[in-house]
């Protein structure tokens, strides 16, 4: 499809001239005849400086040759001829165009000025000129002049030689065809021979067919052919298949060698076409003052109500035994094609009769009888010579369920190779679905049942017969059956059969069975007679336009045509290539519900929007579609690209910020049904071509620095890709910090930095190692000094303990003993003196006990939990036993393995003594329990008695309690007191511990001074 036209203007100083003729020579040079003169354009010539600055082709820089205007022609020898008021041969001399005049020496016609309108060349090399005087045939030294009687009212317009050597001459009213004589047959004696064209020409035999002139010198008029009567022939052309095309003011006529076929505005033609040309895909382009139109000769011709159909909704189409196409529409009207249009009647059916959806409501059998299927009966009409008699004849017979059919609602009818008819019925109840066979000999129906292997709830929607005579049935509710040897065999999806409504069955020229489904696309069985047939499936994934296939037919070349819900898909015999036809190719509607091939090979497709006809042609050698780049944006900025596209665009280096590109491209292929797709890849980023897409724009974002080549190619429906892809080459520079010299310099600087850093670090490490060695030595010296001080401290502690024990302790003991002795000896002394001695003795004993505690506390040999608990036991035993109080003690079993600091031992023991003394002095208890336990992180000391208790709030500020609380808090612990009047007292001490060198040590707190 042509999506846009590019307007190109000739570069002139004034207004652009009107184009009259363009001629391309065999050298590729273009000669353009315009209303402003003659121009020459060489596309291979180097651009001028001013042209180089323009990247588009909106202005055609053609060389102006002359003010002359006229007809251009190049003969087989490469001579260029120009006809205006004279005949000229154009020659190249010294890079200039020279007009060489050739004299014609024609008789002067005073009533008309002379001018050459068109030029062609005969098979013998003679030039044929259509002039304002008549036709001139020019040899090297002789001429034949065909004079016309009325040049003013029926002058010549164009001239053409066809492939058979005949000369076609267009006139203002019709035209003539000349069978040229050879030079020998002419026997020309004079330089100029004059003949009367009008008197030599004879009329054709009839209006429909043209008897082409066969004898040399014979001239035939074709002014009475279809569409040409009194019409102004404006242009003549011949297509590659030998058809002659004649453009007139209102229509275009195609002559196929036997018959004229006219095309008018009803087929989309524009009026006043003056030129026509054929492209490589055999499409015909027609242009004139009103525009440009393409006649798709490989497309479809559609027939609508204007062509004789009563209704555009075609439900059935087939061919009569007389090789005529008939059509049934949704209103039960029957139409017959007479070669040009349709004749339509309504058969003598009940007015209220209707056809069931998707039913083939009309069928003519091999005997010429007509069958009509309705929702209430099956109608049978006798064969007639004129189908229009069906409108008044009564049915020969009608059939319904009373005649053995399962239902009154007729669905499909089909005839096998034996002439028997197969009828499927349906209804609202499952038992009304059935299949019956009408025997032509007995004219009786036989309805198949489950006893024959036919299911009871299915109705056939499609029929076919394979090469072995087996019958195939497709069902409306899905499934497929083969009837062979009097038995039915069913194939379902588990056997590979397609799902959904089976809409069509077709046996092709190779004996393969094709199956159309409303859901699964197209399927094929290569061997229909196999016991277990294999199904090959084709769907949208394989290139079909839709999976909803509604009809199947085949052309004479073996191509399969699948009518779908989205147009027609043509599969090549090897099923490798798929071509699509749509409404853009002339199809009346996208939903193709029925199709058939007539005996001439033409294909007919019925749709709800009308009927379409396609005349398939043998595929010629395929030509890859060309492709061009049409647009380029870099970082959002549009770069100039030629209007007609460019095949190769080298782009200069891009900065790293210009790494976003958008590339537009397009391809051209005028073939029928073509919808080009595109594949691309970006070398430098991609390895393979992309999947085919219809998109004509691709964008790349955030490309990394590097060299890239963008390649794009067009792919047609045959799978043929462009020979040469269009290319865009570019390089994205790395940012400065990623370029090699910057990286090299950075590496050198970084290396130097790290080297200096390494040297500095080595020096510093050396200094640190020296400092560490010195520190280690100092630490070792300190450790040894500390050990020495500790040893000395233990020695001092031991000496102090020994001195206190041996000197002061012994002295205090002696004082205590002497006081007691003196007291005993001096009982006769006065009572006051005895009292003083008793006090001295008591204080001496208390000092001895306190001194014993001090010696025990500072003695390093007593730094164990076992010594602490042992002393606690002795003290508790002495005090409680002296007062007659029962007590129970629980201490840790492994206490001797735990070392305890001197201060801790002293504080714990003093707390313990204060608690024991308080219990003995104030509680009046008879029993007491002492529990001392060691946890991983603390020490618990708990004392309980059954004394009289006290009010904790009122007694909490007693000196003993305050002393114990202060000592506990000084060790980082706490004291909890629980006591009630008459319920005893419980004291709980919790002291935290620390771990060091495998020994459990109590964290040494600040010193606490307190008395008991």
Short mmCIF file of C-alpha atoms in Angstrom, two decimals, residues 248-642:
data_model
loop_
_atom_site.label_atom_id
_atom_site.label_comp_id
_atom_site.label_asym_id
_atom_site.label_seq_id
_atom_site.Cartn_x
_atom_site.Cartn_y
_atom_site.Cartn_z
CA UNK A 248 -10.49 7.54 -21.94
CA UNK A 249 -11.94 10.55 -20.20
CA UNK A 250 -14.26 8.54 -17.97
CA UNK A 251 -12.89 5.00 -17.81
CA UNK A 252 -10.05 2.59 -18.53
CA UNK A 253 -10.53 -0.42 -20.80
CA UNK A 254 -8.60 -3.68 -20.66
CA UNK A 255 -8.35 -5.72 -23.86
CA UNK A 256 -7.15 -9.27 -23.18
CA UNK A 257 -6.93 -10.23 -26.87
CA UNK A 258 -10.55 -11.23 -27.19
CA UNK A 259 -12.74 -9.13 -24.94
CA UNK A 260 -12.88 -5.58 -23.63
CA UNK A 261 -13.38 -5.04 -19.88
CA UNK A 262 -14.12 -1.57 -18.62
CA UNK A 263 -13.21 -0.02 -15.26
CA UNK A 264 -15.05 3.04 -14.06
CA UNK A 265 -15.43 5.11 -10.91
CA UNK A 266 -17.43 2.19 -9.47
CA UNK A 267 -14.09 0.39 -9.07
CA UNK A 268 -12.44 3.51 -7.65
CA UNK A 269 -11.12 4.92 -10.93
CA UNK A 270 -10.62 8.66 -11.25
CA UNK A 271 -11.70 10.44 -14.38
CA UNK A 272 -9.53 12.16 -16.97
CA UNK A 273 -6.53 9.81 -16.75
CA UNK A 274 -3.92 10.76 -19.31
CA UNK A 275 -1.05 8.35 -18.56
CA UNK A 276 -0.64 4.81 -17.34
CA UNK A 277 2.34 2.64 -16.48
CA UNK A 278 2.92 -0.83 -15.03
CA UNK A 279 5.18 -1.41 -12.02
CA UNK A 280 7.33 -4.46 -11.26
CA UNK A 281 4.44 -6.11 -9.39
CA UNK A 282 2.16 -5.77 -12.45
CA UNK A 283 0.02 -3.09 -10.84
CA UNK A 284 -1.26 -0.41 -13.16
CA UNK A 285 -0.75 3.22 -12.16
CA UNK A 286 -3.05 5.75 -13.76
CA UNK A 287 -2.54 9.48 -13.45
CA UNK A 288 -4.12 12.63 -14.71
CA UNK A 289 -5.34 16.04 -13.76
CA UNK A 290 -7.47 14.63 -10.92
CA UNK A 291 -4.80 12.59 -9.19
CA UNK A 292 -3.17 9.18 -9.12
CA UNK A 293 -4.70 5.74 -8.65
CA UNK A 294 -3.32 2.23 -8.56
CA UNK A 295 -5.21 -0.57 -10.23
CA UNK A 296 -4.29 -3.75 -8.40
CA UNK A 297 -4.49 -6.33 -11.15
CA UNK A 298 -3.58 -9.11 -8.78
CA UNK A 299 -6.24 -8.05 -6.29
CA UNK A 300 -9.86 -8.91 -5.97
CA UNK A 301 -12.94 -7.62 -7.76
CA UNK A 302 -15.93 -7.20 -5.49
CA UNK A 303 -19.62 -7.38 -6.35
CA UNK A 304 -22.26 -5.64 -4.26
CA UNK A 305 -25.89 -4.67 -4.55
CA UNK A 306 -25.00 -2.28 -7.37
CA UNK A 307 -23.81 -5.33 -9.35
CA UNK A 308 -27.16 -7.10 -9.11
CA UNK A 309 -27.06 -8.75 -5.70
CA UNK A 310 -30.21 -8.23 -3.68
CA UNK A 311 -28.27 -8.43 -0.45
CA UNK A 312 -24.56 -8.11 0.26
CA UNK A 313 -24.66 -10.83 2.95
CA UNK A 314 -23.53 -13.88 0.96
CA UNK A 315 -24.22 -17.19 2.72
CA UNK A 316 -23.45 -19.70 -0.06
CA UNK A 317 -21.72 -19.69 -3.44
CA UNK A 318 -21.06 -22.46 -5.94
CA UNK A 319 -20.96 -23.24 -9.66
CA UNK A 320 -23.79 -24.59 -11.77
CA UNK A 321 -23.34 -27.48 -14.14
CA UNK A 322 -23.33 -24.83 -16.90
CA UNK A 323 -20.16 -23.26 -15.36
CA UNK A 324 -21.93 -20.20 -13.97
CA UNK A 325 -21.43 -18.87 -10.46
CA UNK A 326 -24.52 -18.67 -8.29
CA UNK A 327 -24.92 -16.99 -4.94
CA UNK A 328 -27.43 -17.30 -2.13
CA UNK A 329 -27.80 -14.32 0.21
CA UNK A 330 -29.26 -14.11 3.69
CA UNK A 331 -32.73 -13.15 2.41
CA UNK A 332 -32.87 -16.43 0.41
CA UNK A 333 -32.37 -14.59 -2.89
CA UNK A 334 -30.58 -16.52 -5.63
CA UNK A 335 -28.20 -14.67 -7.99
CA UNK A 336 -26.48 -15.94 -11.14
CA UNK A 337 -23.40 -14.31 -12.69
CA UNK A 338 -23.63 -13.71 -16.44
CA UNK A 339 -20.02 -12.65 -16.84
CA UNK A 340 -20.58 -8.99 -16.06
CA UNK A 341 -23.16 -8.71 -13.30
CA UNK A 342 -25.64 -10.80 -11.34
CA UNK A 343 -29.21 -11.62 -12.20
CA UNK A 344 -31.25 -12.10 -9.02
CA UNK A 345 -34.53 -13.86 -8.18
CA UNK A 346 -36.19 -15.21 -5.11
CA UNK A 347 -37.15 -18.88 -5.52
CA UNK A 348 -40.76 -19.85 -4.87
CA UNK A 349 -40.19 -20.47 -1.18
CA UNK A 350 -42.52 -19.51 1.67
CA UNK A 351 -42.18 -15.85 2.60
CA UNK A 352 -41.49 -16.69 6.23
CA UNK A 353 -38.83 -19.31 5.38
CA UNK A 354 -35.35 -18.60 6.71
CA UNK A 355 -31.97 -20.21 6.53
CA UNK A 356 -30.09 -21.39 9.62
CA UNK A 357 -26.93 -19.53 10.55
CA UNK A 358 -23.86 -20.84 8.61
CA UNK A 359 -26.06 -23.17 6.50
CA UNK A 360 -25.46 -23.55 2.74
CA UNK A 361 -29.02 -22.64 1.88
CA UNK A 362 -28.82 -23.29 -1.88
CA UNK A 363 -27.31 -26.15 -3.86
CA UNK A 364 -27.56 -27.37 -7.46
CA UNK A 365 -26.74 -31.04 -7.83
CA UNK A 366 -25.07 -32.79 -10.75
CA UNK A 367 -28.47 -33.44 -12.38
CA UNK A 368 -29.23 -29.73 -12.43
CA UNK A 369 -31.87 -29.88 -9.71
CA UNK A 370 -32.00 -27.12 -7.12
CA UNK A 371 -32.15 -27.77 -3.38
CA UNK A 372 -32.97 -25.11 -0.81
CA UNK A 373 -32.44 -25.62 2.92
CA UNK A 374 -34.67 -23.71 5.34
CA UNK A 375 -35.56 -23.84 8.99
CA UNK A 376 -38.77 -25.76 8.27
CA UNK A 377 -38.23 -27.97 5.21
CA UNK A 378 -35.92 -29.12 2.45
CA UNK A 379 -37.18 -27.88 -0.94
CA UNK A 380 -36.37 -29.64 -4.23
CA UNK A 381 -36.86 -27.91 -7.59
CA UNK A 382 -36.55 -29.51 -11.01
CA UNK A 383 -33.73 -28.54 -13.35
CA UNK A 384 -34.48 -25.55 -15.60
CA UNK A 385 -32.83 -23.99 -18.61
CA UNK A 386 -33.37 -20.53 -17.18
CA UNK A 387 -32.81 -20.19 -13.46
CA UNK A 388 -35.29 -17.31 -13.36
CA UNK A 389 -38.07 -19.90 -13.73
CA UNK A 390 -37.37 -20.88 -10.11
CA UNK A 391 -39.20 -17.74 -9.07
CA UNK A 392 -42.51 -19.06 -10.41
CA UNK A 393 -42.14 -22.88 -10.43
CA UNK A 394 -43.49 -24.90 -7.55
CA UNK A 395 -41.10 -27.28 -5.76
CA UNK A 396 -40.91 -30.76 -7.19
CA UNK A 397 -40.85 -32.12 -3.65
CA UNK A 398 -40.36 -31.08 -0.04
CA UNK A 399 -38.82 -33.16 2.75
CA UNK A 400 -38.93 -33.00 6.53
CA UNK A 401 -38.90 -35.32 9.55
CA UNK A 402 -41.86 -37.25 8.16
CA UNK A 403 -39.61 -38.45 5.34
CA UNK A 404 -37.05 -39.98 7.66
CA UNK A 405 -34.97 -36.90 8.47
CA UNK A 406 -34.15 -36.27 12.11
CA UNK A 407 -35.49 -32.70 12.11
CA UNK A 408 -37.33 -30.13 10.01
CA UNK A 409 -34.40 -27.69 10.33
CA UNK A 410 -32.01 -28.25 7.42
CA UNK A 411 -28.39 -27.35 8.02
CA UNK A 412 -26.02 -28.52 5.27
CA UNK A 413 -26.26 -30.43 2.01
CA UNK A 414 -23.46 -31.99 -0.05
CA UNK A 415 -23.14 -34.36 -3.01
CA UNK A 416 -20.63 -37.19 -3.18
CA UNK A 417 -18.95 -38.65 -6.27
CA UNK A 418 -21.78 -41.18 -6.72
CA UNK A 419 -24.40 -38.46 -6.96
CA UNK A 420 -25.92 -39.21 -3.54
CA UNK A 421 -26.82 -36.26 -1.35
CA UNK A 422 -25.87 -35.96 2.33
CA UNK A 423 -28.06 -33.78 4.54
CA UNK A 424 -27.39 -32.72 8.12
CA UNK A 425 -30.17 -31.50 10.38
CA UNK A 426 -30.25 -29.79 13.74
CA UNK A 427 -32.77 -28.59 16.27
CA UNK A 428 -33.35 -27.47 19.81
CA UNK A 429 -33.21 -31.03 21.10
CA UNK A 430 -30.15 -33.32 20.88
CA UNK A 431 -32.17 -36.06 19.17
CA UNK A 432 -32.92 -33.68 16.28
CA UNK A 433 -29.28 -33.60 15.26
CA UNK A 434 -28.55 -36.12 12.57
CA UNK A 435 -27.07 -37.12 9.23
CA UNK A 436 -29.02 -38.62 6.34
CA UNK A 437 -28.12 -39.84 2.87
CA UNK A 438 -30.49 -39.42 -0.07
CA UNK A 439 -30.03 -42.20 -2.59
CA UNK A 440 -30.41 -40.85 -6.10
CA UNK A 441 -31.58 -44.18 -7.48
CA UNK A 442 -34.28 -44.89 -4.89
CA UNK A 443 -34.83 -41.25 -3.93
CA UNK A 444 -35.09 -42.38 -0.32
CA UNK A 445 -33.40 -41.10 2.83
CA UNK A 446 -31.34 -43.26 5.12
CA UNK A 447 -30.63 -41.72 8.53
CA UNK A 448 -27.56 -42.95 10.38
CA UNK A 449 -27.78 -44.00 14.00
CA UNK A 450 -25.50 -45.12 16.76
CA UNK A 451 -25.72 -48.61 15.37
CA UNK A 452 -23.76 -47.32 12.39
CA UNK A 453 -21.24 -45.66 14.68
CA UNK A 454 -22.70 -42.18 14.21
CA UNK A 455 -23.15 -40.14 17.41
CA UNK A 456 -26.68 -39.10 18.29
CA UNK A 457 -26.07 -35.50 19.28
CA UNK A 458 -23.92 -34.10 16.48
CA UNK A 459 -24.72 -32.33 13.24
CA UNK A 460 -22.32 -32.10 10.32
CA UNK A 461 -21.16 -28.64 9.23
CA UNK A 462 -18.66 -29.63 6.51
CA UNK A 463 -18.08 -32.49 4.07
CA UNK A 464 -15.32 -33.87 1.85
CA UNK A 465 -14.35 -37.00 -0.06
CA UNK A 466 -10.75 -38.18 -0.22
CA UNK A 467 -8.95 -39.88 -3.09
CA UNK A 468 -9.93 -43.35 -1.83
CA UNK A 469 -13.62 -42.58 -1.75
CA UNK A 470 -13.77 -42.20 2.03
CA UNK A 471 -16.14 -39.52 3.24
CA UNK A 472 -15.18 -37.00 5.92
CA UNK A 473 -17.52 -35.03 8.12
CA UNK A 474 -16.75 -32.08 10.38
CA UNK A 475 -19.16 -31.19 13.17
CA UNK A 476 -20.57 -27.97 14.49
CA UNK A 477 -19.76 -28.90 18.09
CA UNK A 478 -16.28 -30.05 17.19
CA UNK A 479 -14.79 -33.33 16.13
CA UNK A 480 -14.12 -35.11 12.85
CA UNK A 481 -15.39 -38.43 11.44
CA UNK A 482 -14.36 -40.66 8.57
CA UNK A 483 -16.91 -42.91 6.86
CA UNK A 484 -15.28 -45.95 5.27
CA UNK A 485 -16.56 -49.45 4.68
CA UNK A 486 -19.98 -48.57 6.01
CA UNK A 487 -18.65 -47.53 9.43
CA UNK A 488 -17.85 -44.22 11.08
CA UNK A 489 -14.61 -43.54 12.90
CA UNK A 490 -14.32 -40.44 15.06
CA UNK A 491 -11.20 -38.31 15.61
CA UNK A 492 -11.02 -35.88 18.51
CA UNK A 493 -8.48 -33.52 19.99
CA UNK A 494 -6.80 -36.47 21.70
CA UNK A 495 -5.99 -37.77 18.20
CA UNK A 496 -4.60 -34.37 17.18
CA UNK A 497 -7.78 -33.14 15.48
CA UNK A 498 -8.44 -29.39 15.75
CA UNK A 499 -10.89 -28.10 18.33
CA UNK A 500 -13.92 -25.91 17.84
CA UNK A 501 -16.48 -25.79 15.05
CA UNK A 502 -15.20 -27.61 11.95
CA UNK A 503 -16.19 -25.07 9.32
CA UNK A 504 -14.66 -26.47 6.14
CA UNK A 505 -13.10 -29.60 4.60
CA UNK A 506 -11.18 -29.72 1.32
CA UNK A 507 -9.23 -32.39 -0.57
CA UNK A 508 -6.41 -30.79 -2.58
CA UNK A 509 -4.72 -31.83 -5.83
CA UNK A 510 -2.14 -33.86 -3.89
CA UNK A 511 -4.83 -35.88 -2.09
CA UNK A 512 -4.28 -34.14 1.22
CA UNK A 513 -7.25 -33.30 3.42
CA UNK A 514 -7.48 -29.75 4.75
CA UNK A 515 -9.58 -28.93 7.82
CA UNK A 516 -10.80 -25.49 8.87
CA UNK A 517 -11.68 -24.76 12.48
CA UNK A 518 -13.24 -21.74 14.18
CA UNK A 519 -10.70 -21.95 17.01
CA UNK A 520 -7.63 -23.87 15.93
CA UNK A 521 -6.88 -22.44 12.50
CA UNK A 522 -6.02 -24.77 9.65
CA UNK A 523 -5.05 -28.46 9.81
CA UNK A 524 -3.86 -30.95 7.21
CA UNK A 525 -3.86 -34.75 6.91
CA UNK A 526 -1.30 -35.95 4.37
CA UNK A 527 -2.64 -39.53 4.26
CA UNK A 528 -6.41 -39.50 4.84
CA UNK A 529 -6.63 -43.28 4.42
CA UNK A 530 -4.18 -44.03 7.25
CA UNK A 531 -5.58 -45.94 10.21
CA UNK A 532 -4.29 -43.25 12.51
CA UNK A 533 -3.94 -40.05 10.48
CA UNK A 534 -1.41 -37.45 11.53
CA UNK A 535 -2.55 -33.85 11.79
CA UNK A 536 -0.34 -30.90 10.83
CA UNK A 537 -1.66 -27.66 12.29
CA UNK A 538 -1.31 -24.06 11.12
CA UNK A 539 -2.35 -21.17 13.32
CA UNK A 540 -1.70 -17.48 13.89
CA UNK A 541 1.66 -18.47 15.34
CA UNK A 542 2.58 -19.85 11.91
CA UNK A 543 1.50 -16.69 10.09
CA UNK A 544 -2.27 -17.03 9.65
CA UNK A 545 -4.20 -13.81 10.05
CA UNK A 546 -6.70 -15.53 12.35
CA UNK A 547 -7.36 -18.90 13.96
CA UNK A 548 -11.01 -18.57 12.95
CA UNK A 549 -10.99 -20.29 9.53
CA UNK A 550 -14.39 -20.30 7.81
CA UNK A 551 -13.79 -21.70 4.30
CA UNK A 552 -11.16 -23.43 2.15
CA UNK A 553 -10.53 -23.56 -1.59
CA UNK A 554 -7.60 -24.13 -3.94
CA UNK A 555 -6.37 -22.53 -7.17
CA UNK A 556 -5.08 -24.32 -10.27
CA UNK A 557 -1.47 -23.87 -9.10
CA UNK A 558 -2.00 -25.83 -5.88
CA UNK A 559 -2.15 -22.86 -3.52
CA UNK A 560 -4.57 -23.24 -0.61
CA UNK A 561 -6.83 -20.30 0.26
CA UNK A 562 -8.21 -20.15 3.79
CA UNK A 563 -11.03 -17.68 4.30
CA UNK A 564 -10.81 -16.42 7.87
CA UNK A 565 -12.44 -13.86 10.13
CA UNK A 566 -9.66 -11.45 9.10
CA UNK A 567 -9.41 -11.90 5.37
CA UNK A 568 -7.86 -14.59 3.17
CA UNK A 569 -4.60 -16.45 3.74
CA UNK A 570 -2.92 -18.10 0.77
CA UNK A 571 -0.59 -21.00 1.57
CA UNK A 572 1.90 -22.13 -1.05
CA UNK A 573 1.80 -25.85 -1.99
CA UNK A 574 4.81 -26.49 0.26
CA UNK A 575 3.09 -24.41 3.01
CA UNK A 576 6.31 -22.41 3.47
CA UNK A 577 4.92 -19.08 2.30
CA UNK A 578 1.71 -17.36 3.39
CA UNK A 579 0.24 -14.33 1.64
CA UNK A 580 -2.60 -12.32 3.11
CA UNK A 581 -5.48 -10.61 1.30
CA UNK A 582 -7.65 -8.03 3.03
CA UNK A 583 -10.10 -5.27 2.20
CA UNK A 584 -7.15 -3.15 1.09
CA UNK A 585 -6.69 -5.65 -1.76
CA UNK A 586 -10.32 -5.32 -2.87
CA UNK A 587 -11.90 -7.94 -0.61
CA UNK A 588 -15.53 -7.05 0.05
CA UNK A 589 -15.29 -7.89 3.77
CA UNK A 590 -12.90 -9.43 6.26
CA UNK A 591 -15.19 -12.29 7.37
CA UNK A 592 -14.92 -14.83 4.53
CA UNK A 593 -17.63 -17.41 5.16
CA UNK A 594 -17.71 -19.30 1.83
CA UNK A 595 -15.41 -19.86 -1.13
CA UNK A 596 -15.30 -21.81 -4.38
CA UNK A 597 -13.18 -22.12 -7.54
CA UNK A 598 -14.96 -21.98 -10.87
CA UNK A 599 -13.93 -24.01 -13.89
CA UNK A 600 -11.93 -21.12 -15.37
CA UNK A 601 -9.74 -21.09 -12.27
CA UNK A 602 -11.16 -17.92 -10.75
CA UNK A 603 -11.81 -17.96 -7.00
CA UNK A 604 -14.97 -16.58 -5.43
CA UNK A 605 -15.22 -15.52 -1.79
CA UNK A 606 -18.48 -14.74 -0.02
CA UNK A 607 -18.62 -12.35 2.93
CA UNK A 608 -21.40 -10.58 4.85
CA UNK A 609 -20.36 -7.44 2.95
CA UNK A 610 -20.41 -8.79 -0.59
CA UNK A 611 -18.82 -11.23 -3.03
CA UNK A 612 -15.23 -11.02 -4.26
CA UNK A 613 -13.50 -12.60 -7.26
CA UNK A 614 -9.79 -13.34 -7.56
CA UNK A 615 -8.05 -14.57 -10.70
CA UNK A 616 -4.85 -16.23 -9.44
CA UNK A 617 -1.69 -15.91 -11.49
CA UNK A 618 1.38 -18.08 -11.51
CA UNK A 619 3.95 -16.55 -9.22
CA UNK A 620 6.84 -15.11 -11.12
CA UNK A 621 10.36 -14.97 -9.81
CA UNK A 622 10.30 -13.18 -6.51
CA UNK A 623 12.06 -9.86 -6.11
CA UNK A 624 13.34 -8.90 -2.68
CA UNK A 625 11.77 -5.68 -1.41
CA UNK A 626 14.14 -2.71 -1.14
CA UNK A 627 14.42 -0.75 2.09
CA UNK A 628 15.59 2.77 2.99
CA UNK A 629 16.12 4.87 6.09
CA UNK A 630 13.67 7.78 6.07
CA UNK A 631 14.39 9.53 9.35
CA UNK A 632 17.06 9.83 12.03
CA UNK A 633 16.93 11.53 15.41
CA UNK A 634 19.95 11.75 17.69
CA UNK A 635 19.35 12.89 21.27
CA UNK A 636 15.99 14.31 20.10
CA UNK A 637 17.52 16.34 17.25
CA UNK A 638 16.38 15.46 13.73
CA UNK A 639 19.16 14.93 11.19
CA UNK A 640 18.49 15.75 7.51
CA UNK A 641 17.65 12.63 5.48
CA UNK A 642 16.63 12.49 1.82
#
